[in-house]
Coordinates of C-alpha atoms in Angstrom, one line a residue:
M462 CA 11.3 -75.5 -12.1
A463 CA 9.7 -73.7 -9.1
K464 CA 8.6 -77.0 -7.7
D465 CA 12.2 -78.5 -8.1
L466 CA 13.8 -75.5 -6.5
D467 CA 11.7 -75.9 -3.4
V468 CA 13.7 -78.9 -2.5
V469 CA 17.1 -77.6 -3.4
D470 CA 19.4 -76.8 -0.6
I471 CA 20.0 -73.1 -1.4
K472 CA 23.0 -72.9 0.9
E473 CA 24.6 -75.8 -0.7
V474 CA 24.0 -74.3 -4.2
L475 CA 25.5 -71.0 -3.2
I476 CA 28.6 -72.7 -1.6
K477 CA 29.2 -74.9 -4.7
G478 CA 28.6 -72.0 -7.0
W479 CA 30.9 -69.5 -5.3
R480 CA 33.2 -69.3 -8.2
K481 CA 30.3 -68.2 -10.5
I482 CA 29.1 -65.7 -7.9
L483 CA 32.6 -64.3 -7.4
F484 CA 33.3 -64.2 -11.1
T485 CA 30.1 -62.3 -11.8
T486 CA 30.6 -59.9 -9.0
L487 CA 34.2 -59.1 -10.1
I488 CA 33.1 -58.6 -13.7
F489 CA 30.4 -56.2 -12.7
T490 CA 32.6 -54.3 -10.2
L491 CA 35.5 -54.0 -12.5
S492 CA 33.2 -52.9 -15.4
I493 CA 31.6 -50.2 -13.3
L494 CA 34.9 -49.1 -11.9
I495 CA 36.4 -48.7 -15.4
I496 CA 33.3 -46.9 -16.6
S497 CA 33.4 -44.6 -13.6
L498 CA 37.0 -43.8 -14.2
I499 CA 36.6 -43.2 -17.9
V500 CA 33.5 -41.1 -17.7
P501 CA 34.3 -37.4 -16.9
R502 CA 33.2 -36.4 -13.5
T503 CA 30.4 -33.9 -13.2
Y504 CA 29.9 -31.7 -10.2
E505 CA 26.5 -30.7 -9.1
T506 CA 25.8 -27.5 -7.2
K507 CA 22.5 -26.6 -5.7
A508 CA 21.2 -23.2 -4.5
V509 CA 17.8 -21.9 -3.3
I510 CA 16.3 -18.4 -3.8
Q511 CA 13.4 -17.4 -1.7
L512 CA 11.0 -15.2 -3.8
G513 CA 8.7 -13.9 -1.0
S514 CA 5.1 -14.5 -0.1
I515 CA 3.0 -15.7 -3.0
Y516 CA 0.2 -13.3 -1.7
N517 CA 2.5 -10.3 -2.0
K518 CA 3.1 -9.1 -5.5
G519 CA 6.8 -8.5 -5.9
V520 CA 9.0 -7.5 -8.8
Y521 CA 8.3 -10.8 -10.5
D522 CA 5.3 -12.9 -10.6
T523 CA 6.5 -16.1 -8.8
F524 CA 5.5 -18.2 -11.8
E525 CA 7.6 -16.2 -14.2
A526 CA 10.6 -16.1 -12.0
K527 CA 11.8 -19.5 -13.4
N528 CA 11.6 -18.2 -17.0
I529 CA 13.5 -15.0 -16.0
F530 CA 16.2 -17.0 -14.4
L531 CA 16.6 -19.2 -17.5
S532 CA 16.5 -16.2 -19.8
T533 CA 19.4 -15.4 -22.1
E534 CA 20.0 -12.2 -20.1
I535 CA 21.0 -14.3 -17.1
I536 CA 22.4 -17.5 -18.8
Q537 CA 24.2 -16.2 -21.9
P538 CA 26.9 -14.2 -20.0
I539 CA 27.7 -17.4 -18.0
I540 CA 28.0 -19.5 -21.2
T541 CA 30.2 -17.0 -22.9
K542 CA 32.5 -16.8 -19.9
Y543 CA 32.9 -20.5 -19.1
Y544 CA 32.3 -22.4 -22.4
E545 CA 33.8 -22.5 -25.8
G546 CA 32.9 -24.0 -29.2
D547 CA 30.0 -26.4 -29.3
D548 CA 29.7 -26.3 -25.5
A549 CA 28.8 -22.6 -25.7
D550 CA 25.3 -23.3 -26.8
Y551 CA 22.4 -21.8 -24.8
Q552 CA 19.9 -24.5 -25.5
N553 CA 22.3 -27.3 -24.7
F554 CA 23.2 -25.6 -21.4
V555 CA 19.5 -25.2 -20.4
D556 CA 18.7 -28.8 -21.4
E557 CA 21.7 -30.5 -20.0
K558 CA 23.5 -28.4 -17.4
I559 CA 20.9 -26.6 -15.3
D560 CA 17.6 -27.4 -13.7
V561 CA 15.4 -24.6 -12.2
E562 CA 12.3 -25.7 -10.1
L563 CA 9.6 -23.5 -8.6
V564 CA 8.7 -25.0 -5.2
S565 CA 6.8 -23.6 -2.2
E566 CA 6.4 -24.2 1.5
S567 CA 3.3 -23.7 3.6
Y568 CA 3.3 -21.5 6.7
G569 CA 0.9 -19.8 9.1
Y570 CA -2.3 -20.8 10.7
Q571 CA -3.6 -24.0 9.1
Q572 CA -0.7 -23.8 6.6
T573 CA -2.6 -21.4 4.4
G574 CA 0.3 -19.3 3.4
L575 CA 2.8 -20.2 0.7
V576 CA 6.4 -19.0 0.3
P577 CA 7.8 -19.8 -3.2
F578 CA 11.4 -20.7 -3.9
L579 CA 13.5 -21.3 -6.9
R580 CA 15.6 -24.4 -6.5
I581 CA 18.6 -24.3 -8.9
T582 CA 20.8 -27.3 -9.7
L583 CA 23.9 -26.7 -11.9
R584 CA 26.2 -29.4 -13.3
A585 CA 29.8 -28.6 -14.3
D586 CA 33.1 -30.5 -14.7
D587 CA 34.8 -28.6 -11.9
T588 CA 33.5 -27.9 -8.4
D589 CA 34.9 -24.4 -8.1
K590 CA 33.6 -23.6 -11.6
S591 CA 30.1 -25.0 -10.6
K592 CA 30.0 -22.8 -7.5
E593 CA 31.2 -19.7 -9.4
M594 CA 28.7 -20.1 -12.1
I595 CA 25.7 -20.6 -9.8
D596 CA 26.8 -17.6 -7.7
E597 CA 27.1 -15.4 -10.7
M598 CA 23.7 -16.4 -12.0
V599 CA 22.1 -15.8 -8.6
N600 CA 23.8 -12.4 -8.3
A601 CA 22.7 -11.5 -11.9
F602 CA 19.1 -12.5 -11.0
I603 CA 19.2 -10.4 -7.8
E604 CA 20.8 -7.5 -9.7
K605 CA 18.0 -7.6 -12.2
G606 CA 15.6 -7.7 -9.3
N607 CA 17.3 -4.6 -7.9
K608 CA 16.9 -2.7 -11.2
E609 CA 13.2 -3.7 -11.4
I610 CA 12.7 -2.6 -7.7
K611 CA 14.3 0.8 -8.5
N612 CA 12.1 1.2 -11.5
E613 CA 9.0 0.2 -9.5
E614 CA 10.0 2.5 -6.7
D615 CA 10.5 5.4 -9.1
A616 CA 7.1 4.7 -10.7
F617 CA 5.4 4.6 -7.3
T618 CA 7.2 7.7 -6.2
R619 CA 6.1 9.6 -9.4
E620 CA 2.5 8.4 -8.9
Y621 CA 2.6 9.3 -5.3
L622 CA 3.9 12.8 -5.9
Q623 CA 1.4 13.4 -8.7
Y624 CA -1.4 12.5 -6.4
K625 CA 0.1 14.5 -3.6
D626 CA 0.3 17.6 -5.9
K627 CA -3.3 17.0 -7.0
Y628 CA -4.6 16.7 -3.5
I629 CA -2.7 19.8 -2.4
Q630 CA -4.2 21.8 -5.4
E631 CA -7.7 20.5 -4.6
K632 CA -7.2 21.4 -0.9
D633 CA -5.8 24.8 -1.7
A634 CA -8.7 25.4 -4.1
A635 CA -11.3 24.3 -1.6
L636 CA -9.7 26.5 1.1
K637 CA -9.5 29.5 -1.3
V638 CA -13.2 29.1 -2.2
A639 CA -14.2 28.8 1.5
E640 CA -12.0 31.8 2.4
E641 CA -13.4 33.9 -0.4
D642 CA -17.0 33.0 0.5
Y643 CA -16.3 33.9 4.1
N644 CA -14.6 37.2 3.3
N645 CA -17.4 38.1 0.9
T646 CA -20.0 37.3 3.5
I647 CA -18.1 39.3 6.2
E648 CA -17.6 42.3 3.9
T649 CA -21.2 42.3 2.7
T650 CA -22.5 42.0 6.2
N651 CA -20.3 44.7 7.5
V652 CA -21.4 47.1 4.8
Q653 CA -25.0 46.3 5.3
Y654 CA -24.7 46.6 9.1
D655 CA -22.8 49.9 8.9
I656 CA -25.4 51.3 6.5
G657 CA -28.2 50.1 8.7
V658 CA -26.6 51.4 11.9
K659 CA -25.8 54.7 10.4
K660 CA -29.3 55.2 9.0
T661 CA -30.9 54.1 12.4
Q662 CA -28.6 56.4 14.4
E663 CA -29.4 59.3 12.1
E664 CA -33.1 58.6 12.5
M665 CA -32.6 58.3 16.3
L666 CA -30.8 61.7 16.4
E667 CA -33.7 63.1 14.4
R668 CA -36.2 61.7 16.8
E669 CA -34.3 62.9 19.8
L670 CA -34.2 66.4 18.3
R671 CA -37.9 66.3 17.7
I672 CA -38.5 65.0 21.2
K673 CA -36.3 67.8 22.6
N674 CA -38.2 70.4 20.5
L675 CA -41.5 68.9 21.5
E676 CA -40.5 68.9 25.2
A677 CA -39.5 72.6 24.9
D678 CA -42.8 73.5 23.1
L679 CA -44.7 71.5 25.6
E680 CA -43.0 73.3 28.5
K681 CA -43.9 76.7 26.9
M682 CA -47.5 75.6 26.3
T683 CA -47.8 74.3 29.8
S684 CA -46.6 77.6 31.2
E685 CA -49.0 79.5 28.9
V686 CA -51.9 77.3 29.8
E687 CA -51.2 77.8 33.5
R688 CA -50.9 81.6 33.0
V689 CA -54.1 81.8 30.9
D690 CA -55.9 79.5 33.3
M691 CA -55.3 81.9 36.1
V692 CA -57.4 84.5 34.3
S693 CA -59.9 82.0 32.9
S694 CA -62.8 83.9 34.5
D695 CA -62.4 86.5 31.8
P696 CA -64.8 85.5 29.0
S697 CA -62.4 86.5 26.3
Y698 CA -59.8 83.9 27.5
I699 CA -62.2 80.9 27.7
G700 CA -61.9 79.9 24.0
R701 CA -58.1 80.5 24.1
V702 CA -57.7 78.3 27.2
A703 CA -59.6 75.5 25.5
L704 CA -57.5 75.8 22.3
L705 CA -54.3 75.8 24.4
K706 CA -55.3 72.7 26.3
T707 CA -56.2 70.9 23.0
L708 CA -52.8 71.9 21.6
L709 CA -51.1 70.8 24.8
E710 CA -52.7 67.3 24.6
D711 CA -51.8 67.1 21.0
S712 CA -48.1 67.9 21.8
K713 CA -48.1 65.3 24.6
S714 CA -49.5 62.7 22.2
R715 CA -46.8 63.6 19.6
L716 CA -44.1 63.6 22.2
N717 CA -45.3 60.1 23.4
Q718 CA -45.3 58.9 19.8
E719 CA -41.8 60.2 19.1
Q720 CA -40.6 58.6 22.3
N721 CA -42.1 55.3 21.3
L722 CA -40.5 55.6 17.9
L723 CA -37.1 56.3 19.5
I724 CA -37.5 53.2 21.7
G725 CA -38.4 51.2 18.6
L726 CA -35.3 52.5 16.8
K727 CA -33.1 51.6 19.8
S728 CA -34.7 48.1 19.8
S729 CA -34.1 47.9 16.1
L730 CA -30.5 48.8 16.6
G731 CA -30.1 46.0 19.1
N732 CA -31.8 43.5 16.8
M733 CA -29.6 44.7 14.0
E734 CA -26.5 44.1 16.2
R735 CA -27.7 40.7 17.2
G736 CA -28.5 39.8 13.6
Y737 CA -25.0 41.0 12.6
K738 CA -23.3 38.9 15.2
K739 CA -25.4 35.9 14.2
V740 CA -24.5 36.3 10.5
I741 CA -20.8 36.7 11.4
S742 CA -21.0 33.7 13.7
T743 CA -22.7 31.6 11.0
A744 CA -20.2 32.6 8.4
E745 CA -17.3 31.7 10.8
I746 CA -18.8 28.3 11.6
K747 CA -19.4 27.6 7.9
Y748 CA -15.9 28.7 7.0
A749 CA -14.4 26.6 9.8
R750 CA -16.5 23.6 8.7
E751 CA -15.5 23.9 5.1
K752 CA -11.9 24.5 6.0
K753 CA -12.0 21.4 8.3
S754 CA -13.7 19.4 5.5
A755 CA -11.1 20.4 2.9
L756 CA -8.2 19.6 5.3
S757 CA -9.7 16.3 6.5
T758 CA -10.4 15.3 2.9
Y759 CA -6.9 16.2 2.0
E760 CA -5.5 14.3 5.0
K761 CA -7.6 11.3 4.2
Y762 CA -6.5 11.2 0.6
M763 CA -2.9 11.7 1.6
L764 CA -3.1 9.0 4.3
D765 CA -4.7 6.6 1.9
N766 CA -2.1 7.5 -0.8
E767 CA 0.7 7.2 1.7
V768 CA -0.5 3.8 2.9
K769 CA -0.8 2.6 -0.6
Y770 CA 2.6 4.0 -1.4
E771 CA 4.3 2.4 1.6
K772 CA 2.4 -0.9 0.9
N773 CA 3.7 -0.9 -2.7
K774 CA 7.2 0.0 -1.6
N775 CA 7.2 -2.7 1.1
S776 CA 5.7 -5.2 -1.3
I777 CA 8.6 -4.8 -3.8
K778 CA 11.2 -4.4 -1.1
K779 CA 9.9 -7.7 0.4
F780 CA 11.1 -9.4 -2.8
L781 CA 14.6 -8.0 -2.3
V782 CA 14.8 -8.7 1.4
S783 CA 13.4 -12.2 1.1
I784 CA 15.9 -13.3 -1.6
D785 CA 18.3 -15.6 0.1
A786 CA 20.8 -17.6 -2.0
Q787 CA 22.0 -20.4 0.2
K788 CA 25.6 -21.5 0.2
P789 CA 25.9 -23.8 -2.7
K790 CA 26.1 -27.5 -1.9
T791 CA 28.3 -29.4 -4.3
Y792 CA 27.9 -33.1 -5.2
K793 CA 30.0 -35.1 -7.7
Y794 CA 29.0 -38.0 -9.8
P795 CA 29.6 -40.7 -11.0
N796 CA 30.1 -41.5 -7.3
I797 CA 32.7 -44.3 -7.5
A798 CA 32.2 -45.7 -4.0
L799 CA 28.4 -45.8 -4.4
N800 CA 28.8 -47.4 -7.8
I801 CA 31.1 -50.1 -6.5
V802 CA 28.7 -51.0 -3.7
I803 CA 25.8 -51.2 -6.1
S804 CA 27.9 -53.3 -8.6
V805 CA 28.9 -55.7 -5.8
F806 CA 25.3 -56.4 -4.7
T807 CA 24.3 -56.7 -8.4
G808 CA 27.1 -59.2 -9.0
L809 CA 26.2 -61.2 -6.0
F810 CA 22.5 -61.3 -7.0
L811 CA 23.2 -62.2 -10.6
G812 CA 25.9 -64.7 -9.7
S813 CA 23.5 -66.4 -7.3
I814 CA 20.9 -66.7 -10.0
W815 CA 23.5 -68.1 -12.4
A816 CA 24.6 -70.7 -9.8
L817 CA 21.0 -71.7 -9.1
I818 CA 20.3 -72.1 -12.8
A819 CA 23.5 -74.2 -13.3
Q820 CA 22.6 -76.4 -10.4
E821 CA 19.1 -76.9 -11.7
K822 CA 20.5 -78.0 -15.1
K823 CA 22.7 -80.6 -13.4
R824 CA 19.7 -82.1 -11.6
K825 CA 17.7 -82.6 -14.8
P826 CA 18.2 -86.1 -16.4
R827 CA 19.9 -86.0 -19.8

């Protein structure tokens, strides 16, 4: 047959078979038109909800957002409000009247980021009804998100305040220990220093008194030696002069010893004062260091906790901010004009095939 058709004048066949082509086209067109008019119209409304970055954990995991949107909590109130009888069936509504898709778009350098969306398609028998239903479902989904956000924020706030109280208590305890240690060191050092100074000063006074007495005795002895020495030619005074001179030298030695001891006490007092200042300075440095350490640790913990708190808050807020329900776009089908165009082309094609087959049969010998 293919070989015979190669020599057939297609144009002639189509012209001669125009009645068949027209008949087929009219039959298909009228049939489709009647079906389109009989079948109830369905209006399709679409909306998109942006869920936020897939790398930032929000109120919902992006992969469970679809299930949440299709949950009875979101869907059942819509069914109850807009449908009655057998139409008010949750499973039928989910299977036949709504489609929810999780899609994503790439962004950023080398398109490594992903922003997920929920694409919702709703079918209803009225365009206004379709728009109202999808708006109410999106609003219910967002309202649920707001509640979850509030719960998450409250949880983060409680955790933040607990950690804040804990850090404040730890800081105050560390500061208290450092302050008590410092005060104890200062108090102990002051007591020891006061005792040491008092004892040294008393000993210095005692030495000064001895020196004063020794100087007085030495002055008397010197006068006596000089007086006796003037009459030293008298044999009876020779032994006494020698004894006085020996006592004089002994007194000078004792005076020198007491003076050296007094100098040592004064030096000891100076060393004691320097040691006291050093201990006080060391205690102050230690206290300042421990105080700084406690405050810096507290500030670090608080900063880390505040950063974590703000990050978590921003993460869940990002979900709310990024939600964007686009203005629903409504489509209606069956689309009569489109169906007529399709039926015309289908009728022309099938009519042409019919005409070619009829012409081929005529050409075959009986």
